[in-house]
Amino acid sequence: MSFSIAPEFVEKRNAAERSALDDDYAALGRRLARRGVDIEAMTTTVAAFAVAIPTWGVGTGGTRFARFPGPGEPRGILDKLDDCATIQQLVRATPTVSPHFPWDKSTDFGALRQAAAARGLAFDAVNSNTFQDQAGQKHSYKFGSLSHVDRATREQAVAHNVECIEIGKKLGSKALTVWIADGSNFAGQSNLTAALDRYLDAMRAVYAALPDDWTVFLEHKMYEPAFYSTVISDWGTSFAAAQELGPKALCLVDLGHHAPNVNIEQIVARLIRFKKLAGFHFNDSKYGDDDLDAGSVDPFRLFLVFNELIDAAQRKAPGFAPAYMLDQSHNVTDPVESLMASAIELQRAYTQALLVDRAALAHAQETNDALGAHSELKRAFTADVSPILAMARLRSGGAIDPIATYRASGYRAEKGKERPPQAAGSAGIV
Ligand code: LRH
Ligand code: MN
């Protein structure tokens, strides 16, 4: 029998923490009421916040140098779903899972959909993978995939994406995320324009395979694994490609895929304005695509992104329906803990952005009161909304303190007994 945390265990822990939470919640409620904010309405809104968990995030991640698996590593998609279900059990903000193929390959996707449903989960956008060669693969992706100079290799990559759409249909997904590693390491190695044209030509074939109610998310990335040029390197190229492909093509923003100090919240505002924002791969970074826990390096930047999202939601921006997903690599932490903490940091930024007094902000902007405007944002960002997040979890059947409850449950140790240890040493993200 596979170990799972007993609901009674969570209830018992919550009971011990309930009165402190009630105190903090009441105090925050009084403070917000003085600002004309109804904490009850806020908590109801926050309880509906949801972000998808990446299946590749529940196993220990690694870098090109090494990967150090921990105890109880998931052996396959069903173990990954067990870990995702535990995250949802305690945090109540992660009801969907974003799979990656062929990493999450299965012999029966209908059964996999039921296995997820039995754990209270559903599938979000599916991710294709033409950045690694699979055993027995006819054409290598060493020099690219959808933009490869060789037509047969491009067709192989198109076929894989079409297969991912077919799998997604069986899983109940409604979107395909396409990130390609295609690029070059030397000036002159690749014809920069021809490479993009080959990509667009191949993506038209992928686009044509999309069901009417599906979308395709183009994911740009400045560099890595290519270190001189990347075919879809920035939001401008992604946007132009999505424009050219059609209304079902949108642009996904992975926070780690930009040069340091790029104004990502403005990129988000632009993609919203042009009705091409697909959604996000949330994480954090200090240098490159570090895939660190969301909100762990620059929580103010995360808040500023959500400030744009709430502004768009409140003015009912046309075509605004972003998909929220995490995309992280947990190299030195328990992935379940990191994913819970990250989902909570997203919910925190979302709640703080809801606290922005948009009328006061607009007035300060209209009167060029720079500091007044900035202070409106800082006032929201510096609000400790933890009682709202905890109360939203409690009322949704989760844990007041998910990480403490998880650690006290012994879940990881139990999985360490159930799941044989993995050999150390293989490098790479998964
Ligand atoms: C590329 C990326 C992409 C995934 C991969 C695991 O860096 O962000 O979204 O396919 O990570
Ligand atoms: Mn990503």
XYZ file of C-alpha atoms and ligand atoms in Angstrom:
442
model
C 0.000 0.000 0.000
C 1.525 3.364 -1.052
C 1.862 5.781 1.875
C -0.187 8.984 1.839
C -0.749 11.580 4.550
C -3.954 10.852 6.486
C -6.508 13.708 6.412
C -6.911 13.259 10.188
C -3.190 13.972 10.618
C -3.615 17.297 8.814
C -6.746 18.155 10.825
C -4.937 17.422 14.095
C -2.050 19.715 13.132
C -4.472 22.442 12.001
C -6.380 22.232 15.280
C -3.166 23.018 17.145
C -2.486 26.074 14.963
C -6.073 27.323 14.577
C -6.322 29.899 17.369
C -3.073 31.648 16.372
C -4.341 31.839 12.804
C -7.701 33.233 13.927
C -5.869 35.940 15.892
C -3.640 36.942 12.982
C -6.530 36.774 10.526
C -8.755 39.005 12.663
C -5.948 41.541 13.116
C -5.246 41.639 9.386
C -8.978 41.890 8.742
C -9.177 45.020 10.905
C -6.142 46.559 9.173
C -7.540 45.844 5.684
C -10.995 47.102 6.680
C -9.404 50.485 7.420
C -8.327 50.445 3.738
C -11.861 49.508 2.672
C -10.789 45.942 1.862
C -13.087 43.046 2.892
C -10.779 40.227 4.015
C -13.492 37.593 3.582
C -14.037 38.501 -0.079
C -10.253 38.544 -0.551
C -9.828 35.083 0.998
C -12.551 33.628 -1.219
C -10.828 35.046 -4.311
C -7.402 33.803 -3.205
C -8.755 30.300 -2.491
C -9.567 30.002 -6.222
C -5.975 30.716 -7.316
C -4.427 27.750 -9.128
C -1.043 26.922 -10.659
C 0.016 23.732 -12.464
C 2.829 21.520 -11.170
C 5.445 20.333 -13.709
C 5.800 16.538 -13.515
C 9.530 16.964 -14.099
C 9.725 19.125 -10.971
C 8.841 16.441 -8.377
C 12.055 14.514 -8.964
C 15.395 15.996 -7.872
C 16.798 18.186 -10.659
C 20.376 18.611 -11.736
C 22.743 20.587 -13.848
C 25.150 19.674 -16.624
C 27.666 18.871 -13.935
C 25.694 16.447 -11.780
C 22.401 15.440 -10.228
C 22.200 14.220 -6.635
C 18.997 12.180 -6.255
C 17.442 12.162 -2.769
C 15.479 9.440 -0.977
C 12.142 8.344 -2.477
C 12.726 9.632 -6.006
C 9.617 9.081 -8.161
C 10.148 6.053 -10.423
C 7.576 7.058 -13.018
C 4.458 9.082 -13.727
C 2.300 7.370 -11.055
C 4.837 8.180 -8.305
C 4.981 11.734 -9.681
C 1.185 11.962 -9.464
C 1.321 10.727 -5.844
C 3.742 13.539 -4.993
C 1.648 16.101 -6.908
C -1.455 14.888 -5.025
C 0.355 15.405 -1.711
C 1.245 18.977 -2.726
C -2.412 19.626 -3.625
C -3.612 17.946 -0.393
C -1.642 20.403 1.738
C -1.561 23.627 -0.356
C -4.904 23.398 -2.237
C -3.666 25.613 -5.087
C -2.234 23.046 -7.522
C -5.126 21.000 -8.973
C -3.423 20.398 -12.324
C -0.231 18.795 -13.586
C 1.737 19.691 -16.708
C 3.294 16.565 -18.283
C 6.336 16.263 -20.516
C 6.772 13.676 -23.271
C 8.404 11.260 -23.608
C 9.549 11.704 -19.964
C 5.978 10.820 -18.821
C 5.338 8.154 -21.408
C 2.601 5.613 -20.552
C 1.025 2.616 -22.286
C -2.544 3.770 -21.541
C -3.223 7.522 -21.403
C -6.908 6.986 -20.690
C -5.934 5.036 -17.572
C -3.393 7.737 -16.719
C -6.139 10.364 -16.878
C -8.206 8.265 -14.475
C -5.204 7.725 -12.206
C -4.811 11.501 -11.973
C -8.532 12.028 -11.387
C -8.462 9.395 -8.613
C -5.831 11.589 -6.933
C -7.932 14.780 -7.414
C -5.754 16.004 -10.275
C -6.233 16.946 -13.937
C -3.736 17.545 -16.753
C -2.731 21.026 -17.944
C -0.663 21.924 -21.030
C 1.450 19.083 -22.454
C 5.133 19.742 -23.238
C 6.920 18.273 -26.248
C 10.624 17.416 -26.247
C 12.741 17.749 -29.361
C 15.790 18.840 -27.365
C 16.963 15.285 -26.545
C 17.461 12.212 -28.709
C 15.484 9.130 -27.684
C 16.856 5.599 -28.000
C 16.325 4.336 -31.549
C 15.451 7.791 -32.877
C 16.095 7.994 -36.648
C 17.257 11.604 -36.900
C 19.299 13.369 -34.183
C 18.373 16.775 -32.796
C 22.046 17.663 -32.243
C 21.774 20.453 -34.787
C 18.155 21.375 -34.133
C 14.664 20.051 -34.533
C 11.803 22.122 -36.008
C 14.406 24.429 -37.639
C 16.877 21.695 -38.657
C 18.391 22.070 -42.155
C 17.292 18.471 -42.900
C 13.608 18.137 -43.889
C 13.312 14.578 -42.511
C 14.513 15.739 -39.082
C 11.988 18.608 -39.110
C 9.218 16.198 -40.093
C 10.244 13.886 -37.235
C 9.969 16.824 -34.829
C 6.587 17.815 -36.251
C 5.368 14.220 -35.867
C 6.449 14.223 -32.205
C 4.503 17.420 -31.506
C 1.436 16.015 -33.284
C 1.778 12.857 -31.162
C 1.884 15.064 -28.027
C -1.393 16.684 -29.133
C -2.967 13.215 -29.569
C -1.740 12.209 -26.083
C -3.020 15.499 -24.655
C -6.467 14.899 -26.125
C -6.624 11.571 -24.226
C -5.473 13.324 -21.031
C -8.001 16.175 -21.315
C -5.370 18.864 -21.953
C -6.154 21.912 -24.100
C -2.716 23.239 -24.930
C 0.723 22.214 -26.240
C 3.862 23.992 -25.056
C 6.652 24.029 -27.636
C 10.109 24.995 -26.418
C 12.953 24.147 -28.809
C 16.677 24.297 -28.026
C 17.459 25.077 -31.687
C 20.271 27.572 -32.241
C 24.004 27.778 -32.872
C 27.308 28.104 -31.028
C 29.338 29.936 -33.655
C 28.719 33.036 -35.765
C 28.101 31.781 -39.278
C 27.143 28.270 -38.157
C 23.455 28.947 -38.898
C 21.639 31.179 -41.424
C 19.614 33.133 -38.860
C 16.724 33.953 -41.210
C 16.504 30.577 -42.937
C 16.452 28.850 -39.535
C 13.439 30.913 -38.471
C 11.665 30.265 -41.774
C 12.186 26.524 -41.396
C 10.799 26.747 -37.852
C 7.707 28.673 -39.029
C 7.142 26.211 -41.859
C 7.301 23.265 -39.437
C 5.151 25.023 -36.804
C 2.440 25.595 -39.436
C 2.156 21.793 -39.665
C 1.947 21.521 -35.857
C -0.602 24.365 -35.790
C -2.725 22.595 -38.411
C -2.968 19.546 -36.118
C -4.446 21.568 -33.215
C -8.094 20.811 -32.364
C -10.360 23.886 -32.593
C -10.445 24.411 -28.822
C -6.677 24.017 -28.353
C -3.855 26.556 -28.269
C -0.103 26.211 -28.784
C 2.261 28.031 -26.409
C 5.527 29.228 -27.959
C 8.225 29.434 -25.280
C 11.128 31.819 -25.995
C 14.539 31.563 -24.317
C 17.569 33.832 -24.738
C 20.218 31.098 -24.700
C 21.170 27.537 -23.492
C 21.826 24.992 -24.672
C 22.808 27.130 -27.682
C 25.310 29.796 -26.736
C 25.615 32.056 -29.842
C 22.082 32.251 -31.318
C 18.703 30.744 -30.366
C 15.937 30.523 -32.983
C 13.124 31.645 -30.592
C 15.286 33.808 -28.338
C 13.000 36.586 -27.160
C 9.402 37.719 -26.791
C 9.603 39.742 -30.009
C 10.430 36.713 -32.151
C 7.888 34.595 -30.275
C 5.212 37.287 -30.732
C 5.909 37.695 -34.449
C 5.861 33.921 -34.926
C 2.562 33.638 -33.032
C 1.102 36.449 -35.122
C 2.167 34.680 -38.300
C 0.875 31.257 -37.194
C -2.585 32.400 -36.167
C -5.002 33.037 -33.287
C -4.364 29.661 -31.595
C -0.662 30.486 -31.178
C 0.265 32.377 -28.007
C 3.478 33.346 -26.183
C 4.532 31.664 -22.934
C 6.799 33.584 -20.553
C 9.316 31.490 -18.587
C 10.675 34.004 -16.060
C 14.189 32.523 -16.313
C 14.521 32.893 -20.061
C 15.610 36.535 -20.168
C 18.836 38.442 -19.680
C 19.375 39.647 -16.091
C 17.458 42.901 -15.320
C 15.130 42.626 -18.295
C 11.777 44.272 -17.437
C 9.684 41.102 -17.589
C 6.542 42.758 -16.211
C 6.577 45.091 -19.219
C 6.909 42.122 -21.592
C 3.864 40.664 -19.835
C 1.955 43.956 -20.246
C 2.828 44.038 -23.960
C 1.745 40.445 -24.602
C -1.530 41.153 -22.786
C -2.054 44.318 -24.859
C -1.534 42.374 -28.059
C -3.745 39.459 -26.833
C -0.898 36.960 -27.154
C -0.106 36.076 -23.532
C -0.280 32.262 -23.198
C 0.804 32.158 -19.586
C 3.837 31.411 -17.502
C 6.520 29.042 -16.393
C 7.134 30.567 -12.988
C 10.494 30.217 -11.240
C 13.258 32.588 -10.152
C 16.824 33.272 -11.246
C 19.832 35.426 -10.433
C 22.014 34.859 -13.479
C 20.687 32.529 -16.250
C 17.911 29.966 -16.532
C 18.593 28.933 -12.936
C 15.099 27.423 -12.433
C 15.171 28.373 -8.743
C 12.081 28.454 -6.516
C 9.598 31.179 -7.447
C 9.963 34.226 -5.217
C 13.243 32.976 -3.735
C 15.518 35.578 -5.385
C 13.363 38.551 -6.374
C 9.848 38.428 -4.856
C 9.275 42.091 -5.816
C 9.677 41.208 -9.513
C 7.158 38.379 -9.095
C 4.776 40.852 -7.436
C 5.215 43.307 -10.341
C 4.308 40.560 -12.820
C 1.127 39.801 -10.848
C 0.426 43.525 -10.625
C 0.161 43.552 -14.451
C -1.994 40.407 -14.396
C -4.448 41.791 -11.831
C -4.599 45.113 -13.683
C -5.515 43.206 -16.876
C -8.044 40.994 -15.081
C -9.758 43.965 -13.419
C -10.043 45.953 -16.666
C -11.209 42.754 -18.419
C -8.465 42.897 -21.038
C -9.687 41.153 -24.201
C -8.302 37.637 -24.744
C -6.800 37.549 -21.244
C -6.781 33.934 -19.953
C -3.224 33.121 -18.858
C -2.145 29.593 -17.871
C -0.088 29.489 -14.690
C 2.559 26.746 -14.398
C 5.699 26.266 -12.346
C 8.893 25.177 -14.115
C 11.715 24.655 -11.663
C 14.681 22.378 -10.964
C 15.086 21.356 -7.343
C 18.735 20.420 -6.982
C 19.286 20.842 -3.228
C 15.798 20.742 -1.632
C 12.993 18.219 -1.263
C 11.085 18.896 -4.503
C 7.704 18.506 -2.770
C 8.648 21.173 -0.226
C 9.990 23.526 -2.899
C 6.888 23.167 -5.045
C 4.619 23.812 -2.052
C 6.660 26.866 -1.033
C 6.671 28.147 -4.630
C 2.913 27.737 -5.099
C 2.445 29.695 -1.867
C 4.812 32.459 -3.069
C 2.783 32.782 -6.273
C -0.422 32.979 -4.230
C 1.256 35.609 -2.023
C 2.245 37.798 -4.999
C -1.270 37.375 -6.423
C -2.876 38.425 -3.114
C -0.565 41.419 -2.666
C -1.362 42.530 -6.229
C -5.080 42.306 -5.367
C -4.380 44.728 -2.494
C -3.107 47.492 -4.787
C -5.450 50.503 -4.565
C -5.808 50.881 -8.338
C -7.796 54.124 -8.149
C -5.082 55.762 -6.014
C -2.395 54.324 -8.291
C -4.138 55.639 -11.434
C -4.542 59.075 -9.831
C -0.854 59.244 -8.914
C 0.071 58.127 -12.451
C -2.253 60.701 -14.022
C -0.741 63.463 -11.843
C 2.892 62.339 -12.360
C 3.242 61.666 -8.659
C 6.067 59.152 -9.162
C 6.721 58.430 -5.503
C 2.996 58.349 -4.710
C 2.472 55.767 -7.430
C 5.442 53.664 -6.354
C 4.322 53.813 -2.713
C 0.921 52.419 -3.677
C 2.687 49.328 -5.024
C 5.064 49.088 -2.076
C 2.161 49.381 0.372
C 0.590 46.281 -1.185
C 3.881 44.413 -1.563
C 4.846 44.968 2.080
C 1.507 43.734 3.418
C 1.922 40.396 5.236
C -0.935 38.416 3.684
C 0.120 35.086 5.230
C -3.100 34.835 7.350
C -5.205 35.085 4.176
C -3.140 32.373 2.447
C -3.367 30.067 5.478
C -7.116 30.654 5.933
C -7.712 29.990 2.229
C -5.836 26.689 2.584
C -7.678 25.757 5.791
C -11.104 26.490 4.255
C -10.156 24.453 1.180
C -9.265 21.437 3.339
C -5.506 22.005 3.271
C -2.853 22.574 5.910
C -2.374 25.832 7.802
C 1.397 25.137 7.644
C 2.011 22.757 4.713
C 5.769 22.347 5.036
C 5.722 21.697 8.806
C 2.836 19.265 8.333
C 4.630 17.513 5.460
C 7.850 17.179 7.475
C 5.971 15.890 10.533
C 4.126 13.346 8.373
C 7.306 11.458 7.471
C 6.132 11.283 3.847
C 9.638 11.477 2.360
C 11.011 8.775 4.660
C 8.054 6.529 3.819
C 8.670 7.080 0.083
C 12.312 6.299 0.735
C 11.216 2.870 1.940
C 8.749 2.309 -0.924
C 10.913 3.563 -3.797
C 14.353 1.948 -4.271
C 17.213 4.477 -4.220
C 18.335 5.766 -7.619
C 21.947 5.601 -8.741
C 23.695 8.977 -8.324
C 25.786 10.656 -10.919
C 23.764 11.057 -14.112
C 23.902 14.788 -14.959
C 21.067 16.798 -16.465
C 17.833 18.500 -15.461
C 15.905 15.251 -14.713
C 13.561 25.052 -21.141
C 12.347 24.769 -20.274
C 11.146 24.247 -21.015
C 11.025 22.810 -20.596
C 12.290 22.503 -19.956
C 12.211 21.415 -18.931
O 14.570 25.649 -20.388
O 12.056 25.894 -19.532
O 9.973 24.834 -20.567
O 10.628 21.980 -21.587
O 12.694 23.715 -19.384
Mn 10.027 26.505 -19.139
